[in-house]
mmCIF file of C-alpha atoms in Angstrom:
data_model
loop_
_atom_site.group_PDB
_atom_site.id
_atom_site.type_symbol
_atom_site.label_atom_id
_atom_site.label_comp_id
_atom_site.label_asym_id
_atom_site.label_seq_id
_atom_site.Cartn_x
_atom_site.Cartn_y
_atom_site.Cartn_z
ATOM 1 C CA UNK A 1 -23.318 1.281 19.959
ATOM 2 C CA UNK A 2 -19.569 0.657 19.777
ATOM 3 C CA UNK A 3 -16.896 3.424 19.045
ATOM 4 C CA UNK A 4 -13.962 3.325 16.474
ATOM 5 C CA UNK A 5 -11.367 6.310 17.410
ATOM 6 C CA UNK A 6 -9.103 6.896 14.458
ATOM 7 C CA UNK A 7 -5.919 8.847 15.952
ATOM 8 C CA UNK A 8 -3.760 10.139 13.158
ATOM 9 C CA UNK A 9 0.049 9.710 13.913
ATOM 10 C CA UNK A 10 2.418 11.658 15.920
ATOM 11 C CA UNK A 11 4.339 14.293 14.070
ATOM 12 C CA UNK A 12 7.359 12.466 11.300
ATOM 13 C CA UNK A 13 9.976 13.952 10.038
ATOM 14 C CA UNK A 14 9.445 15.884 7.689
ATOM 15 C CA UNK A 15 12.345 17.270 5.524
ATOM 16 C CA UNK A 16 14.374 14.246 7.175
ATOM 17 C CA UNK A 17 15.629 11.343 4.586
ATOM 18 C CA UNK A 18 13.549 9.116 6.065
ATOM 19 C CA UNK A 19 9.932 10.652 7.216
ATOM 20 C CA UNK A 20 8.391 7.624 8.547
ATOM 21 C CA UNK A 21 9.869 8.280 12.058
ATOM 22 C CA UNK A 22 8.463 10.106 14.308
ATOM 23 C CA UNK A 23 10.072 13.320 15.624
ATOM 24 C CA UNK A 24 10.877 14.302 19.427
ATOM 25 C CA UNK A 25 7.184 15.877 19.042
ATOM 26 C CA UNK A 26 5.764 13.810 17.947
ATOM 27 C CA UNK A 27 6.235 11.229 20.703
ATOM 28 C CA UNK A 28 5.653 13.701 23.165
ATOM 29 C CA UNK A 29 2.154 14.039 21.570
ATOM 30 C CA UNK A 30 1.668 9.951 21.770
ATOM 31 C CA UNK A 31 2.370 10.180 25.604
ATOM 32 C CA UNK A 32 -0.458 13.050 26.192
ATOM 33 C CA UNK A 33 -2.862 11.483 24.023
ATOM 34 C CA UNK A 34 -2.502 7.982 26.069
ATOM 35 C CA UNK A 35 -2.801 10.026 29.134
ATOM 36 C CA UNK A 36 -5.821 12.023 27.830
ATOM 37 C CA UNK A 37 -7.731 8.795 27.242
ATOM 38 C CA UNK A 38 -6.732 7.392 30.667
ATOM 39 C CA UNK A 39 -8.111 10.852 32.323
ATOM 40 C CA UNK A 40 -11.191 10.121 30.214
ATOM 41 C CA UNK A 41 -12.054 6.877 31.250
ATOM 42 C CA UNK A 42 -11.203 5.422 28.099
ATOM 43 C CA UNK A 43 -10.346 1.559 27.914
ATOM 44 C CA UNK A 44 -10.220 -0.433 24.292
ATOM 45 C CA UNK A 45 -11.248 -3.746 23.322
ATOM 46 C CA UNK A 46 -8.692 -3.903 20.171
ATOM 47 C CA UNK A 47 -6.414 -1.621 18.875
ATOM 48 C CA UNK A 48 -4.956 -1.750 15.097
ATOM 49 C CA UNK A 49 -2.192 -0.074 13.004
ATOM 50 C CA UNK A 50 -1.238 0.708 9.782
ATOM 51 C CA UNK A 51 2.348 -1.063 9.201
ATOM 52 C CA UNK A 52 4.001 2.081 8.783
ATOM 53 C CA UNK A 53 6.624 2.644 11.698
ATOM 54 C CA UNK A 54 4.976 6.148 12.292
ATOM 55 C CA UNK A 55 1.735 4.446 12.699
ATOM 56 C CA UNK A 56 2.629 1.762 15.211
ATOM 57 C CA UNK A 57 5.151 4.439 17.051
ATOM 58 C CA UNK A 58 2.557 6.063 18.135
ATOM 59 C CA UNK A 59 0.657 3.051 19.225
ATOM 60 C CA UNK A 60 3.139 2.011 21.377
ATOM 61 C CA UNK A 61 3.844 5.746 23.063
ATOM 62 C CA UNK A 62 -0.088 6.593 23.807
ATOM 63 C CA UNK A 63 -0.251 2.653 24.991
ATOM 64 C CA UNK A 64 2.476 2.790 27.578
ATOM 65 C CA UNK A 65 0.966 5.161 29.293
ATOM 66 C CA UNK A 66 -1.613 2.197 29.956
ATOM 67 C CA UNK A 67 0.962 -0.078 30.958
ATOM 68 C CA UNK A 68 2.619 2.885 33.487
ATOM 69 C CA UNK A 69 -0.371 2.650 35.227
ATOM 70 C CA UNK A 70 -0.514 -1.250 35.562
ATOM 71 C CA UNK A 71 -3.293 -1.881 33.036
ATOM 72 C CA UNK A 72 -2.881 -4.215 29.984
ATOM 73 C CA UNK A 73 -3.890 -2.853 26.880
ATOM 74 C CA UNK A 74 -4.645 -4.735 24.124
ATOM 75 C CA UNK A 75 -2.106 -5.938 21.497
ATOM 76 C CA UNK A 76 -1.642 -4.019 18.657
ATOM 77 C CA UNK A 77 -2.374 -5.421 15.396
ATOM 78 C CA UNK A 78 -1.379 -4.600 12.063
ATOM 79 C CA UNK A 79 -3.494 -4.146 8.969
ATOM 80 C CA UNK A 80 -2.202 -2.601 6.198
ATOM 81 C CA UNK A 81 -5.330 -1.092 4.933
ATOM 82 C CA UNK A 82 -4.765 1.784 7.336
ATOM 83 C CA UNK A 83 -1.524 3.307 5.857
ATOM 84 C CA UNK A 84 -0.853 6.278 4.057
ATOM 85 C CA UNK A 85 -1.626 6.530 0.211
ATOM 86 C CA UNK A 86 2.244 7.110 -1.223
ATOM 87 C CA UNK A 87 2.348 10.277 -1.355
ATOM 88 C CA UNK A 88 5.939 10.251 -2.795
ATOM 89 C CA UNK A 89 4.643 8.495 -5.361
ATOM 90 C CA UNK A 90 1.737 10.688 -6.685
ATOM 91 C CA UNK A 91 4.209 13.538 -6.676
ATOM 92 C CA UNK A 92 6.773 11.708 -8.761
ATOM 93 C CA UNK A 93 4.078 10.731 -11.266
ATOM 94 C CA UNK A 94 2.070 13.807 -11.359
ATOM 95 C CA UNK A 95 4.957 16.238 -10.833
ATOM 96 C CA UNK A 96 5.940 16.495 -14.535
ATOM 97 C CA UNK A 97 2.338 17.093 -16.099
ATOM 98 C CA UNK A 98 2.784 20.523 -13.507
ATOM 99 C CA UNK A 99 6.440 21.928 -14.298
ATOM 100 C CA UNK A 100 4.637 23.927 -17.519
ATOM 101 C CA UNK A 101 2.718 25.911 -14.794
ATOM 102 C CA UNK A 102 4.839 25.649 -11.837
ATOM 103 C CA UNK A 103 8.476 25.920 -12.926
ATOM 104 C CA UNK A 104 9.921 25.974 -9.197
ATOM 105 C CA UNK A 105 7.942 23.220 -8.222
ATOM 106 C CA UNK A 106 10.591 20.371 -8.351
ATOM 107 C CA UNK A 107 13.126 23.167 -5.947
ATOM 108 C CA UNK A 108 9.982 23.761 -3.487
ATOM 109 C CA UNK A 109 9.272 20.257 -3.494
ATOM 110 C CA UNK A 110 12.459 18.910 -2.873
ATOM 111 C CA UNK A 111 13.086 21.393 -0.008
ATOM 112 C CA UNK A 112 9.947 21.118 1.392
ATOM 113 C CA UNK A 113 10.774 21.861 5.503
ATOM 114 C CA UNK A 114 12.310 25.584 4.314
ATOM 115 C CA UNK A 115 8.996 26.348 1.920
ATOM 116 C CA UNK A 116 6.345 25.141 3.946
ATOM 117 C CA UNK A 117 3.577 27.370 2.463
ATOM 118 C CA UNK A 118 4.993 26.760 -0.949
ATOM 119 C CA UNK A 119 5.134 22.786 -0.653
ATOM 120 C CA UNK A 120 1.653 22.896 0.837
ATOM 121 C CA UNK A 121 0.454 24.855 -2.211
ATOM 122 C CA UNK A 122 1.646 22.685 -4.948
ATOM 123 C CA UNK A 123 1.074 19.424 -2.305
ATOM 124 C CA UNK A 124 -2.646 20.877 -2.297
ATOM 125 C CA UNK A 125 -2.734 21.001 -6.101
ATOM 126 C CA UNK A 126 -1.220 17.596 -7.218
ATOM 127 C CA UNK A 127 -3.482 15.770 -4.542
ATOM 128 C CA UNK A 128 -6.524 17.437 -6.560
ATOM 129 C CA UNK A 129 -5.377 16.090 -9.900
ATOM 130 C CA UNK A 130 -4.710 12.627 -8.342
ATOM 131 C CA UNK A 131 -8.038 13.102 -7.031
ATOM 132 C CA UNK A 132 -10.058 14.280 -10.211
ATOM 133 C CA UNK A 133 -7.630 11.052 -11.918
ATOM 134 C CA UNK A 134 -6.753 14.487 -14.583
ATOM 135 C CA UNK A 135 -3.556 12.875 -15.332
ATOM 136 C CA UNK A 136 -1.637 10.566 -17.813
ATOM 137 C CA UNK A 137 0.591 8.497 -15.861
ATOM 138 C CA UNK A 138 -0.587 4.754 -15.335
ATOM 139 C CA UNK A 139 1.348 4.030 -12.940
ATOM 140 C CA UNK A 140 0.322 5.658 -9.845
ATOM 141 C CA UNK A 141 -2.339 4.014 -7.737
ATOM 142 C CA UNK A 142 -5.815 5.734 -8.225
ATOM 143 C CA UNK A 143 -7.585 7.380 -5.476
ATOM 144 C CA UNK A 144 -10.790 5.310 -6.281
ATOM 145 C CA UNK A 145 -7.823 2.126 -5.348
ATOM 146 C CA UNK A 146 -6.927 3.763 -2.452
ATOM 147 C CA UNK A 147 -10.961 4.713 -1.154
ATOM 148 C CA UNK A 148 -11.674 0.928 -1.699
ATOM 149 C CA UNK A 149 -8.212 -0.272 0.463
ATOM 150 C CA UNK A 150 -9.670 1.568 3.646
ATOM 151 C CA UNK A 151 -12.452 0.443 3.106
ATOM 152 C CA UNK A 152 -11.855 -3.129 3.033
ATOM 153 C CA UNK A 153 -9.888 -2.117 6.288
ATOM 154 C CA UNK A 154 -13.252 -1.087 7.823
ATOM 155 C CA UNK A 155 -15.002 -3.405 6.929
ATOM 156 C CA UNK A 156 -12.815 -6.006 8.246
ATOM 157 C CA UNK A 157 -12.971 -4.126 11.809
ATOM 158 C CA UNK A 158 -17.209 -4.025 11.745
ATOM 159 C CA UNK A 159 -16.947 -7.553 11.297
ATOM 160 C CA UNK A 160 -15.453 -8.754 13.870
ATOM 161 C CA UNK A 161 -16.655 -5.889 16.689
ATOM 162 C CA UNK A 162 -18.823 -6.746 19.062
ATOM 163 C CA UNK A 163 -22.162 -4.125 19.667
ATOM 164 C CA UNK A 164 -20.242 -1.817 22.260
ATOM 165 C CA UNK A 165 -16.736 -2.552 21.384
ATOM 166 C CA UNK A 166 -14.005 0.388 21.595
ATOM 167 C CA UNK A 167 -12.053 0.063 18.930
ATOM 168 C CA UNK A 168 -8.730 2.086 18.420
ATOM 169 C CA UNK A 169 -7.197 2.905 14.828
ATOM 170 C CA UNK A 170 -4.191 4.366 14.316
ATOM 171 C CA UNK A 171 -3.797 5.447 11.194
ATOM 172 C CA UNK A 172 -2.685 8.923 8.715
ATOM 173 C CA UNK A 173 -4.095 11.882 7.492
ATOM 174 C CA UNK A 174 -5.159 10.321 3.985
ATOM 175 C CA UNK A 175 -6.929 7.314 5.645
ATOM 176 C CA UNK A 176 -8.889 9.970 8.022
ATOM 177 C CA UNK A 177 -10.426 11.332 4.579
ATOM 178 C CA UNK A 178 -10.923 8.777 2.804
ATOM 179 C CA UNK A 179 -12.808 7.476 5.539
ATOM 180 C CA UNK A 180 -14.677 11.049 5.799
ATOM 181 C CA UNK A 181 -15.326 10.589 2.255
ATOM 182 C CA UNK A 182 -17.393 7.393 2.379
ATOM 183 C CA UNK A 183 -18.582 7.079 6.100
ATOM 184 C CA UNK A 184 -20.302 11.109 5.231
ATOM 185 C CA UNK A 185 -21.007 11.705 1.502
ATOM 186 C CA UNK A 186 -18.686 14.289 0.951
ATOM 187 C CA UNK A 187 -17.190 15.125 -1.830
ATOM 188 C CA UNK A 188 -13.190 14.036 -2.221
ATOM 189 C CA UNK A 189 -12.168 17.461 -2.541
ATOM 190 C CA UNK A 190 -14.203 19.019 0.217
ATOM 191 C CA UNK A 191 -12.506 15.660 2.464
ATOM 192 C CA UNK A 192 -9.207 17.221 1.623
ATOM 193 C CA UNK A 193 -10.107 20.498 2.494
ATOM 194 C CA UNK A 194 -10.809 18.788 6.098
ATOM 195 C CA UNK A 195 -7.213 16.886 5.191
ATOM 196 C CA UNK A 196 -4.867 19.847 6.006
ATOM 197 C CA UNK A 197 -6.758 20.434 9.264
ATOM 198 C CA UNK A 198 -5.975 17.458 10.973
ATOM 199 C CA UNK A 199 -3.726 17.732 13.752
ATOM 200 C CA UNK A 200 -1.305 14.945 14.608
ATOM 201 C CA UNK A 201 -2.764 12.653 17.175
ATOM 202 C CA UNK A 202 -6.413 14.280 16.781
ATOM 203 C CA UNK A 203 -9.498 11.827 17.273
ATOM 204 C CA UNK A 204 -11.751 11.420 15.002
ATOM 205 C CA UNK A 205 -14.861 9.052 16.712
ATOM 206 C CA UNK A 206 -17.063 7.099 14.336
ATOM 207 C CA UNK A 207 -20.441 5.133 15.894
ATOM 208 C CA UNK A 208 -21.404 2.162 15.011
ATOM 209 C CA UNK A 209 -24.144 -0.575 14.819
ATOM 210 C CA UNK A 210 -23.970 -3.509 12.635
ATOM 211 C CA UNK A 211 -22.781 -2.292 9.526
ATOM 212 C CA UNK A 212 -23.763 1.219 10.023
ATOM 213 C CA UNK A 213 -21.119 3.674 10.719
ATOM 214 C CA UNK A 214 -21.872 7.546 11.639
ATOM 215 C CA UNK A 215 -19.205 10.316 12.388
ATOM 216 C CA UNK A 216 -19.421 11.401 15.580
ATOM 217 C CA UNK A 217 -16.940 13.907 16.027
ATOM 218 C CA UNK A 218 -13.665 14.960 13.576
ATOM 219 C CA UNK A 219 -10.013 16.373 14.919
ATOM 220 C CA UNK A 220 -10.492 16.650 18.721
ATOM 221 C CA UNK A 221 -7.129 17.770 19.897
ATOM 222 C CA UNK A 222 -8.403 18.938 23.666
ATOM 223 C CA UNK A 223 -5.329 17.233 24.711
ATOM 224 C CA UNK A 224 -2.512 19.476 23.356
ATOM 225 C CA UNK A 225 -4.692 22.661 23.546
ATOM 226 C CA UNK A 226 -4.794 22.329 27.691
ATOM 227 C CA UNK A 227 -0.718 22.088 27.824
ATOM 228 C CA UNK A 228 -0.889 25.578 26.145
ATOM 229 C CA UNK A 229 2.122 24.634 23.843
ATOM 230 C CA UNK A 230 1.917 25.793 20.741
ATOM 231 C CA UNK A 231 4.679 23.955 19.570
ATOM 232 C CA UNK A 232 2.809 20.521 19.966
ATOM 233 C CA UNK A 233 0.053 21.246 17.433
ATOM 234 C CA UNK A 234 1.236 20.155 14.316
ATOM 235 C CA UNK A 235 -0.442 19.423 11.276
ATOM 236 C CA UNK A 236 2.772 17.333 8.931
#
């Protein structure tokens, strides 16, 4: 069977103007998840990105640490398919259909990095709506859209793998569920419930043979949990 690791990005910046760069952190966490894999004995046949700079950052950091050692890795490629659904976007469109219920919401929203808990709340509840499609606005992507763009991603990988290939994806939060969602059965909410548990630069490790495609384990994050740093186990 061949192996698909999807490693969610290093921490961004969040509460920064421009999130899509990744934070002091969050490199840090690149480098120790390259050297994890290089402890375990882990080589890839391809690797692939998302285009967002986030994405291929961290690429790049946990890769080097291949390179340090005098091995080649493999060159990353790009395929849109496994970026981020906009989550700016479904705020901005959902956002006003909420204000009735949530008058602080735009304040909380805006200031997200000093109300954490409060952003995560009202992040938590628009995602739902977007999910459930219990909204007006027309011009938001649909989450159904967004399920069937990672999918095409994956299917794009399976077809090209060979029967024991090691495959390495690095990709966002979002992508991770929606790829939960169809790989396992579960419901969209109950994937986002998994959603705010992933930890930035977890592995998630999908079999495969042929076409068929099995989880085979969600979130490992062994390698910031033996530095015994708190501070490197983020989950934004």
């Amino acid at each position: 069977m061949g192996s698909i690791y999807l490693i969610r990005h290093g921490q961004a910046s969040f509460g920064a103007d421009d999130y899509d760069v990744l934070s002091p952190i969050g490199v840090r966490q690149a480098e120790v998840l390259g050297q994890h894999l290089l402890d375990l004995g882990v080589s890839f046949d391809r690797c692939v990105s998302g285009d967002l700079r986030r994405q291929q950052h961290t690429a790049r950091a946990a890769l080097e640490q291949y390179a340090n050692t005098g091995l080649t890795p493999p060159t990353i490629e790009q395929d849109a398919a496994f970026n981020e659904f906009d989550a700016d976007n479904v705020i901005r469109h959902l956002l006003p259909e909420l204000l009735p219920q949530e008058p602080e919401a735009l304040h909380i929203l805006r200031n997200g990095a000093q109300n954490r808990a409060e952003f995560q709340r009202l992040f938590a509840l628009l995602i739902q709506r977007w999910v459930n499609g219990d909204y007006a606005s027309t011009d938001v992507p649909t989450w159904a859209s967004f399920v069937s763009q990672v999918a095409g991603g994956l299917q794009r990988l399976l077809q090209l793998a060979q029967s024991k290939d090691n495959i390495a994806v690095f990709t966002s939060g979002g992508t991770i569920t929606a790829l939960l969602h169809l790989i396992t059965g579960v419901t969209a909410e109950k994937a986002f419930e998994l959603n705010w548990q992933i930890v930035n630069t977890s592995l998630s490790r999908l079999k495969f043979r042929g076409s068929d495609v099995a989880l085979a384990s969600f979130n490992s994050h062994t390698h910031l949990e033996l530095l015994k740093a708190p501070e490197l186990i983020t989950f934004r």
